[in-house]
Amino acid sequence: MRVLVLLLLCITFVFGDKILTLATYNVENLFDLQKNGNEYEEYIPNGISKWNQKNYKIKLKNISQVIKDINADIIAIEEIETLGALKDLRFVLKQNGLYYQYYKIADSKNTTIKVAILSKIPFVYAKEVSVTASYKYRNILEAKFKIDNKELYIFVNHWKAKSEAESQRIISAKALTKRIKQIGYDKNIILLGDFNSDYEEYEKFKRNRKLNDTNGKTGINHVLKTIDQTRTASQTKYKEYNFYNLWYDTNEDERFSYIFRGKKETLDNILISQPLLKNRNIYYKEGSISSYKPSYLLKGKKIYRWQTSRKKPYIHKGKGYSDHLPVVARFIVTN
């Protein structure tokens, strides 16, 4: 009997599938303490706003707590200033028992804030996708992985702010699709990050003349083609060149990563190519998408963001986390 139990355990180990946890987190302005001239006014090191060693350490500690609790295999980071800040975050995580051996930041263009990635899994490569030469647009970060000999492409995004016209987000979406066409839509591709777009942006922005300068077309819905998807992953039919927004795979009242004036919004999204819905070598674990919202990240009906004074000059109070919630999804890697 004991031999049989051991044999069954061996079979489970050999033939069992792996769970791959992915996350994306806008950490809200994680600046280092090196002055390079591009800082927002309230993040000039050791100035009147008290962005100093004490508050920087608290910010790193708080953000690392969130990331450690998620314990993703791969996590995309938005709104980080420099490679130095990324390394400091990585060091604090390591001190607390979570080691990301592999990391990359999109820093070839000196934008004020950038996107980055932390991973327990080695890259085949990690490189930047240029949106435009203008410093108005942050580069997209592309990383290729090979997990148990199965290829996976991840693109980390941070599109133009929600306050800007939709035409600016379409520019980022077009740069992204241009690169995807080179790879091929038949590949395992995950697009994630802060798109500054609702999963149904084409419905939400119609009546806003300031945003709708594109005759109702949006980057996330029309360029990435997420409109013609059914509402559950298991029923999604293959439609060439379309991406599936994982927010459709959870209850509508759970679809949020941001709260603006009391209204829930999904600025942060995870989109996947059609092969990741097909239960093949790597595929999405149905029902696993969620915003990460433990009680310590919420304060009443608001997200417990990093705290500063309300009036200028903004003074850092040394408490809080980020104005965004992380978004997490899981994937199955078959053996």
C-alpha positions as a LaTeX table, in Angstrom:
\begin{tabular}{lrrr}
\hline
Residue & $x$ (\AA) & $y$ (\AA) & $z$ (\AA) \\
\hline
Met1 & 0.00 & 0.00 & 0.00 \\
Arg2 & 2.83 & 2.36 & 0.94 \\
Val3 & 4.54 & 1.64 & $-2.38$ \\
Leu4 & 1.32 & 2.47 & $-4.23$ \\
Val5 & 0.98 & 5.81 & $-2.44$ \\
Leu6 & 4.57 & 6.71 & $-3.27$ \\
Leu7 & 4.03 & 5.72 & $-6.89$ \\
Leu8 & 0.95 & 7.94 & $-7.11$ \\
Leu9 & 2.87 & 10.85 & $-5.62$ \\
Cys10 & 5.62 & 10.38 & $-8.20$ \\
Ile11 & 3.10 & 10.28 & $-11.02$ \\
Thr12 & 1.49 & 13.51 & $-9.75$ \\
Phe13 & 4.89 & 15.18 & $-9.61$ \\
Val14 & 5.97 & 14.06 & $-13.06$ \\
Phe15 & 2.71 & 14.71 & $-14.86$ \\
Gly16 & 1.34 & 17.59 & $-12.74$ \\
Asp17 & 0.86 & 21.04 & $-14.25$ \\
Lys18 & 2.44 & 24.21 & $-12.89$ \\
Ile19 & 0.64 & 27.36 & $-11.79$ \\
Leu20 & 2.17 & 30.57 & $-13.12$ \\
Thr21 & 1.08 & 33.72 & $-11.24$ \\
Leu22 & 1.29 & 37.06 & $-13.06$ \\
Ala23 & 0.53 & 40.49 & $-11.66$ \\
Thr24 & 0.65 & 44.14 & $-12.61$ \\
Tyr25 & 1.00 & 46.99 & $-10.11$ \\
Asn26 & 1.12 & 50.75 & $-10.59$ \\
Val27 & 3.12 & 51.71 & $-7.51$ \\
Glu28 & 2.36 & 55.45 & $-7.74$ \\
Asn29 & 5.53 & 57.44 & $-8.25$ \\
Leu30 & 8.32 & 55.38 & $-6.78$ \\
Phe31 & 11.16 & 57.90 & $-7.09$ \\
Asp32 & 14.68 & 57.42 & $-5.81$ \\
Leu33 & 16.74 & 60.04 & $-3.95$ \\
Gln34 & 19.03 & 60.98 & $-6.84$ \\
Lys35 & 18.26 & 64.38 & $-8.36$ \\
Asn36 & 18.33 & 64.23 & $-12.16$ \\
Gly37 & 16.15 & 67.20 & $-13.04$ \\
Asn38 & 13.12 & 65.30 & $-14.31$ \\
Glu39 & 11.36 & 64.76 & $-10.97$ \\
Tyr40 & 7.87 & 65.93 & $-10.21$ \\
Glu41 & 8.11 & 68.93 & $-7.90$ \\
Glu42 & 7.04 & 67.00 & $-4.79$ \\
Tyr43 & 9.66 & 64.29 & $-5.45$ \\
Ile44 & 12.73 & 66.53 & $-5.58$ \\
Pro45 & 14.99 & 64.77 & $-3.05$ \\
Asn46 & 15.38 & 66.35 & 0.38 \\
Gly47 & 13.32 & 69.39 & $-0.50$ \\
Ile48 & 10.39 & 71.20 & 1.07 \\
Ser49 & 8.06 & 68.25 & 0.31 \\
Lys50 & 10.09 & 65.95 & 2.58 \\
Trp51 & 10.82 & 63.31 & $-0.04$ \\
Asn52 & 13.75 & 62.09 & 2.01 \\
Gln53 & 15.46 & 58.94 & 3.20 \\
Lys54 & 12.85 & 58.29 & 5.87 \\
Asn55 & 9.83 & 58.53 & 3.54 \\
Tyr56 & 11.59 & 56.70 & 0.72 \\
Lys57 & 12.29 & 53.77 & 3.02 \\
Ile58 & 8.65 & 53.70 & 4.16 \\
Lys59 & 7.43 & 53.75 & 0.55 \\
Leu60 & 9.77 & 50.89 & $-0.39$ \\
Lys61 & 8.72 & 48.89 & 2.68 \\
Asn62 & 5.01 & 49.38 & 1.98 \\
Ile63 & 5.18 & 48.54 & $-1.73$ \\
Ser64 & 7.38 & 45.52 & $-1.04$ \\
Gln65 & 4.82 & 44.27 & 1.49 \\
Val66 & 2.15 & 44.24 & $-1.23$ \\
Ile67 & 4.39 & 42.53 & $-3.77$ \\
Lys68 & 5.56 & 39.95 & $-1.24$ \\
Asp69 & 1.98 & 39.12 & $-0.25$ \\
Ile70 & 1.05 & 38.57 & $-3.91$ \\
Asn71 & 4.20 & 36.50 & $-4.50$ \\
Ala72 & 3.79 & 36.50 & $-8.27$ \\
Asp73 & 6.24 & 34.63 & $-10.48$ \\
Ile74 & 6.32 & 37.66 & $-12.78$ \\
Ile75 & 5.12 & 41.14 & $-11.86$ \\
Ala76 & 4.90 & 44.23 & $-14.07$ \\
Ile77 & 5.60 & 47.55 & $-12.37$ \\
Glu78 & 4.40 & 50.97 & $-13.51$ \\
Glu79 & 5.43 & 54.44 & $-12.30$ \\
Ile80 & 8.97 & 53.71 & $-11.20$ \\
Glu81 & 11.55 & 56.39 & $-11.83$ \\
Thr82 & 14.91 & 54.69 & $-12.38$ \\
Leu83 & 16.87 & 51.48 & $-12.40$ \\
Gly84 & 18.19 & 52.55 & $-9.00$ \\
Ala85 & 14.68 & 52.67 & $-7.57$ \\
Leu86 & 13.93 & 49.25 & $-9.07$ \\
Lys87 & 17.08 & 47.79 & $-7.53$ \\
Asp88 & 16.21 & 49.31 & $-4.15$ \\
Leu89 & 12.74 & 47.75 & $-4.31$ \\
Arg90 & 14.25 & 44.42 & $-5.31$ \\
Phe91 & 16.71 & 44.63 & $-2.39$ \\
Val92 & 13.95 & 45.30 & 0.16 \\
Leu93 & 11.97 & 42.39 & $-1.26$ \\
Lys94 & 15.01 & 40.14 & $-0.92$ \\
Gln95 & 15.45 & 41.24 & 2.69 \\
Asn96 & 11.87 & 40.13 & 3.29 \\
Gly97 & 12.32 & 36.72 & 1.70 \\
Leu98 & 11.14 & 37.28 & $-1.89$ \\
Tyr99 & 13.94 & 37.16 & $-4.43$ \\
Tyr100 & 13.44 & 38.28 & $-8.02$ \\
Gln101 & 16.64 & 37.29 & $-9.74$ \\
Tyr102 & 15.67 & 38.80 & $-13.10$ \\
Tyr103 & 14.63 & 42.39 & $-13.68$ \\
Lys104 & 14.42 & 45.01 & $-16.40$ \\
Ile105 & 13.31 & 48.65 & $-16.68$ \\
Ala106 & 12.42 & 50.55 & $-19.85$ \\
Asp107 & 14.89 & 53.37 & $-19.32$ \\
Ser108 & 16.41 & 54.04 & $-22.75$ \\
Lys109 & 14.18 & 57.13 & $-22.91$ \\
Asn110 & 14.50 & 59.47 & $-19.95$ \\
Thr111 & 10.81 & 59.88 & $-19.19$ \\
Thr112 & 9.94 & 60.94 & $-15.66$ \\
Ile113 & 8.42 & 57.55 & $-14.77$ \\
Lys114 & 8.85 & 54.21 & $-16.47$ \\
Val115 & 7.66 & 50.60 & $-16.61$ \\
Ala116 & 9.62 & 47.63 & $-15.32$ \\
Ile117 & 9.38 & 43.91 & $-14.66$ \\
Leu118 & 10.49 & 41.61 & $-11.84$ \\
Ser119 & 10.69 & 37.88 & $-12.47$ \\
Lys120 & 11.66 & 34.62 & $-10.80$ \\
Ile121 & 11.95 & 33.14 & $-14.31$ \\
Pro122 & 14.85 & 34.03 & $-16.63$ \\
Phe123 & 14.24 & 36.08 & $-19.75$ \\
Val124 & 15.06 & 34.84 & $-23.20$ \\
Tyr125 & 15.34 & 38.57 & $-23.78$ \\
Ala126 & 13.86 & 41.80 & $-22.44$ \\
Lys127 & 13.79 & 44.91 & $-24.59$ \\
Glu128 & 11.87 & 48.10 & $-25.22$ \\
Val129 & 9.26 & 48.82 & $-27.85$ \\
Ser130 & 9.44 & 52.47 & $-28.89$ \\
Val131 & 6.06 & 54.17 & $-29.16$ \\
Thr132 & 7.36 & 57.44 & $-30.64$ \\
Ala133 & 10.54 & 59.46 & $-30.31$ \\
Ser134 & 8.62 & 62.00 & $-28.23$ \\
Tyr135 & 9.17 & 62.04 & $-24.47$ \\
Lys136 & 5.38 & 62.35 & $-24.12$ \\
Tyr137 & 5.08 & 58.59 & $-24.61$ \\
Arg138 & 6.61 & 55.96 & $-22.35$ \\
Asn139 & 8.20 & 52.98 & $-24.05$ \\
Ile140 & 6.56 & 49.57 & $-23.76$ \\
Leu141 & 8.64 & 46.78 & $-22.20$ \\
Glu142 & 8.68 & 43.43 & $-24.01$ \\
Ala143 & 9.95 & 40.26 & $-22.33$ \\
Lys144 & 10.14 & 36.79 & $-23.80$ \\
Phe145 & 10.20 & 33.72 & $-21.56$ \\
Lys146 & 10.67 & 30.02 & $-22.18$ \\
Ile147 & 8.93 & 28.02 & $-19.46$ \\
Asp148 & 9.38 & 24.25 & $-19.73$ \\
Asn149 & 10.29 & 24.85 & $-23.36$ \\
Lys150 & 7.06 & 26.80 & $-23.95$ \\
Glu151 & 7.30 & 30.37 & $-25.24$ \\
Leu152 & 5.52 & 33.28 & $-23.57$ \\
Tyr153 & 5.64 & 36.97 & $-24.52$ \\
Ile154 & 4.75 & 39.69 & $-22.01$ \\
Phe155 & 4.30 & 43.40 & $-22.80$ \\
Val156 & 4.25 & 45.94 & $-19.95$ \\
Asn157 & 2.32 & 49.11 & $-20.75$ \\
His158 & 1.67 & 52.52 & $-19.26$ \\
Trp159 & $-0.37$ & 54.56 & $-21.70$ \\
Lys160 & $-1.12$ & 58.28 & $-21.60$ \\
Ala161 & $-3.15$ & 59.56 & $-18.67$ \\
Lys162 & $-6.93$ & 59.31 & $-18.64$ \\
Ser163 & $-7.13$ & 63.12 & $-18.72$ \\
Glu164 & $-5.61$ & 63.15 & $-22.22$ \\
Ala165 & $-7.48$ & 62.59 & $-25.50$ \\
Glu166 & $-7.98$ & 59.03 & $-26.73$ \\
Ser167 & $-5.90$ & 59.66 & $-29.86$ \\
Gln168 & $-2.80$ & 59.64 & $-27.65$ \\
Arg169 & $-3.57$ & 56.18 & $-26.27$ \\
Ile170 & $-4.25$ & 54.94 & $-29.79$ \\
Ile171 & $-0.66$ & 55.84 & $-30.70$ \\
Ser172 & 0.60 & 53.45 & $-28.00$ \\
Ala173 & $-1.89$ & 50.78 & $-29.07$ \\
Lys174 & $-0.72$ & 50.97 & $-32.69$ \\
Ala175 & 2.94 & 50.67 & $-31.70$ \\
Leu176 & 2.02 & 47.60 & $-29.67$ \\
Thr177 & 0.06 & 45.92 & $-32.48$ \\
Lys178 & 2.86 & 46.63 & $-34.94$ \\
Arg179 & 5.23 & 44.62 & $-32.76$ \\
Ile180 & 2.65 & 41.85 & $-32.17$ \\
Lys181 & 2.21 & 41.41 & $-35.92$ \\
Gln182 & 5.95 & 40.80 & $-36.19$ \\
Ile183 & 5.76 & 38.08 & $-33.52$ \\
Gly184 & 2.50 & 36.56 & $-34.73$ \\
Tyr185 & $-0.95$ & 36.46 & $-33.19$ \\
Asp186 & $-0.68$ & 32.69 & $-32.88$ \\
Lys187 & 1.85 & 33.06 & $-30.05$ \\
Asn188 & 1.23 & 33.08 & $-26.28$ \\
Ile189 & 1.04 & 36.83 & $-25.64$ \\
Ile190 & 0.03 & 38.74 & $-22.51$ \\
Leu191 & $-0.50$ & 42.50 & $-22.54$ \\
Leu192 & $-0.71$ & 44.03 & $-19.09$ \\
Gly193 & $-0.21$ & 47.25 & $-17.20$ \\
Asp194 & $-1.84$ & 50.62 & $-16.77$ \\
Phe195 & $-3.67$ & 51.29 & $-20.04$ \\
Asn196 & $-5.56$ & 54.25 & $-18.54$ \\
Ser197 & $-8.55$ & 52.66 & $-20.24$ \\
Asp198 & $-11.66$ & 50.88 & $-19.07$ \\
Tyr199 & $-12.27$ & 47.37 & $-20.39$ \\
Glu200 & $-15.26$ & 48.95 & $-22.18$ \\
Glu201 & $-13.71$ & 52.33 & $-22.83$ \\
Tyr202 & $-15.64$ & 52.68 & $-26.09$ \\
Glu203 & $-18.85$ & 52.88 & $-24.04$ \\
Lys204 & $-17.52$ & 54.99 & $-21.19$ \\
Phe205 & $-15.94$ & 57.88 & $-23.11$ \\
Lys206 & $-18.50$ & 58.46 & $-25.88$ \\
Arg207 & $-20.03$ & 61.61 & $-24.43$ \\
Asn208 & $-16.77$ & 63.14 & $-23.25$ \\
Arg209 & $-15.77$ & 65.53 & $-26.03$ \\
Lys210 & $-12.36$ & 66.16 & $-24.50$ \\
Leu211 & $-11.47$ & 62.46 & $-24.63$ \\
Asn212 & $-13.42$ & 61.40 & $-27.72$ \\
Asp213 & $-11.40$ & 62.96 & $-30.52$ \\
Thr214 & $-11.37$ & 59.71 & $-32.52$ \\
Asn215 & $-15.01$ & 59.31 & $-33.58$ \\
Gly216 & $-15.64$ & 56.70 & $-30.90$ \\
Lys217 & $-12.55$ & 54.57 & $-31.59$ \\
Thr218 & $-10.35$ & 53.46 & $-28.71$ \\
Gly219 & $-6.92$ & 51.92 & $-28.40$ \\
Ile220 & $-7.84$ & 49.13 & $-26.02$ \\
Asn221 & $-11.09$ & 48.12 & $-27.73$ \\
His222 & $-10.65$ & 48.85 & $-31.42$ \\
Val223 & $-6.90$ & 48.67 & $-32.07$ \\
Leu224 & $-6.35$ & 45.66 & $-29.78$ \\
Lys225 & $-9.76$ & 44.31 & $-30.81$ \\
Thr226 & $-11.27$ & 43.37 & $-27.48$ \\
Ile227 & $-14.87$ & 44.29 & $-28.33$ \\
Asp228 & $-15.98$ & 41.13 & $-30.11$ \\
Gln229 & $-15.30$ & 38.78 & $-27.23$ \\
Thr230 & $-17.91$ & 36.90 & $-25.27$ \\
Arg231 & $-18.17$ & 37.51 & $-21.56$ \\
Thr232 & $-16.59$ & 34.30 & $-20.28$ \\
Ala233 & $-13.29$ & 32.80 & $-21.27$ \\
Ser234 & $-14.69$ & 29.29 & $-21.74$ \\
Gln235 & $-17.14$ & 30.54 & $-24.37$ \\
Thr236 & $-14.79$ & 32.81 & $-26.25$ \\
Lys237 & $-14.57$ & 31.76 & $-29.85$ \\
Tyr238 & $-11.35$ & 32.10 & $-31.76$ \\
Lys239 & $-11.30$ & 35.36 & $-33.65$ \\
Glu240 & $-8.09$ & 36.08 & $-35.43$ \\
Tyr241 & $-6.10$ & 39.08 & $-34.19$ \\
Asn242 & $-8.42$ & 39.66 & $-31.21$ \\
Phe243 & $-7.30$ & 39.92 & $-27.59$ \\
Tyr244 & $-9.42$ & 38.82 & $-24.65$ \\
Asn245 & $-9.66$ & 41.16 & $-21.65$ \\
Leu246 & $-9.62$ & 39.02 & $-18.52$ \\
Trp247 & $-11.89$ & 41.45 & $-16.67$ \\
Tyr248 & $-14.78$ & 39.71 & $-18.44$ \\
Asp249 & $-13.90$ & 36.59 & $-16.47$ \\
Thr250 & $-15.02$ & 37.96 & $-13.12$ \\
Asn251 & $-18.17$ & 39.51 & $-11.68$ \\
Glu252 & $-18.83$ & 43.02 & $-12.87$ \\
Asp253 & $-18.71$ & 44.55 & $-9.38$ \\
Glu254 & $-15.23$ & 43.03 & $-8.93$ \\
Arg255 & $-13.81$ & 44.68 & $-12.05$ \\
Phe256 & $-11.76$ & 47.54 & $-10.67$ \\
Ser257 & $-8.22$ & 48.56 & $-9.79$ \\
Tyr258 & $-8.80$ & 52.26 & $-9.22$ \\
Ile259 & $-11.46$ & 54.45 & $-7.60$ \\
Phe260 & $-12.09$ & 57.96 & $-8.92$ \\
Arg261 & $-14.60$ & 60.16 & $-7.13$ \\
Gly262 & $-16.25$ & 57.12 & $-5.65$ \\
Lys263 & $-16.54$ & 55.25 & $-8.96$ \\
Lys264 & $-14.70$ & 52.01 & $-9.62$ \\
Glu265 & $-12.48$ & 51.98 & $-12.72$ \\
Thr266 & $-10.29$ & 49.47 & $-14.52$ \\
Leu267 & $-7.29$ & 51.50 & $-15.61$ \\
Asp268 & $-5.15$ & 48.39 & $-15.17$ \\
Asn269 & $-5.87$ & 45.47 & $-17.48$ \\
Ile270 & $-4.58$ & 42.03 & $-18.47$ \\
Leu271 & $-5.25$ & 41.02 & $-22.07$ \\
Ile272 & $-4.33$ & 37.68 & $-23.62$ \\
Ser273 & $-4.00$ & 36.29 & $-27.12$ \\
Gln274 & $-6.39$ & 33.61 & $-28.31$ \\
Pro275 & $-3.98$ & 30.64 & $-27.86$ \\
Leu276 & $-3.95$ & 31.28 & $-24.09$ \\
Leu277 & $-7.67$ & 30.43 & $-24.00$ \\
Lys278 & $-7.27$ & 27.08 & $-25.71$ \\
Asn279 & $-6.03$ & 24.82 & $-22.90$ \\
Arg280 & $-2.83$ & 24.06 & $-24.77$ \\
Asn281 & 0.75 & 24.25 & $-23.51$ \\
Ile282 & 0.15 & 27.47 & $-21.52$ \\
Tyr283 & $-3.34$ & 28.72 & $-20.82$ \\
Tyr284 & $-5.32$ & 31.04 & $-18.60$ \\
Lys285 & $-6.75$ & 29.51 & $-15.41$ \\
Glu286 & $-10.39$ & 30.40 & $-15.67$ \\
Gly287 & $-11.78$ & 32.49 & $-12.82$ \\
Ser288 & $-8.37$ & 33.55 & $-11.52$ \\
Ile289 & $-8.36$ & 37.25 & $-12.50$ \\
Ser290 & $-8.83$ & 39.65 & $-9.58$ \\
Ser291 & $-7.67$ & 42.91 & $-8.15$ \\
Tyr292 & $-5.61$ & 42.34 & $-5.03$ \\
Lys293 & $-7.41$ & 44.15 & $-2.22$ \\
Pro294 & $-6.53$ & 43.05 & 1.31 \\
Ser295 & $-7.96$ & 45.27 & 4.05 \\
Tyr296 & $-4.70$ & 47.17 & 4.51 \\
Leu297 & $-4.90$ & 48.53 & 0.93 \\
Leu298 & $-8.33$ & 50.04 & 1.54 \\
Lys299 & $-9.39$ & 52.90 & 3.77 \\
Gly300 & $-13.14$ & 53.14 & 3.96 \\
Lys301 & $-14.42$ & 53.26 & 0.40 \\
Lys302 & $-11.11$ & 54.50 & $-0.97$ \\
Ile303 & $-7.81$ & 52.90 & $-1.92$ \\
Tyr304 & $-5.19$ & 53.71 & 0.71 \\
Arg305 & $-2.87$ & 55.60 & $-1.57$ \\
Trp306 & 0.47 & 57.19 & $-0.66$ \\
Gln307 & $-0.41$ & 60.17 & 1.51 \\
Thr308 & 0.58 & 63.78 & 0.90 \\
Ser309 & $-0.93$ & 67.04 & 2.05 \\
Arg310 & $-3.85$ & 68.26 & $-0.05$ \\
Lys311 & $-2.46$ & 71.70 & $-0.87$ \\
Lys312 & 0.81 & 72.77 & $-2.41$ \\
Pro313 & 3.53 & 72.38 & $-1.54$ \\
Tyr314 & 2.60 & 68.71 & $-1.23$ \\
Ile315 & 4.21 & 67.28 & 1.90 \\
His316 & 4.81 & 63.52 & 2.19 \\
Lys317 & 3.25 & 62.05 & 5.31 \\
Gly318 & 5.14 & 58.73 & 5.30 \\
Lys319 & 2.14 & 56.42 & 5.07 \\
Gly320 & $-0.02$ & 54.70 & 2.48 \\
Tyr321 & 0.68 & 52.55 & $-0.55$ \\
Ser322 & $-0.51$ & 53.43 & $-4.07$ \\
Asp323 & $-3.61$ & 54.88 & $-5.72$ \\
His324 & $-3.94$ & 51.68 & $-7.76$ \\
Leu325 & $-4.64$ & 48.12 & $-6.67$ \\
Pro326 & $-2.54$ & 45.32 & $-8.17$ \\
Val327 & $-4.24$ & 42.98 & $-10.64$ \\
Val328 & $-3.42$ & 39.27 & $-10.52$ \\
Ala329 & $-4.11$ & 36.35 & $-12.87$ \\
Arg330 & $-2.94$ & 32.75 & $-13.00$ \\
Phe331 & $-1.97$ & 30.51 & $-15.87$ \\
Ile332 & $-1.45$ & 26.78 & $-16.25$ \\
Val333 & 1.81 & 25.49 & $-17.71$ \\
Thr334 & 1.19 & 21.93 & $-18.81$ \\
Asn335 & 3.67 & 19.14 & $-18.27$ \\
\hline
\end{tabular}
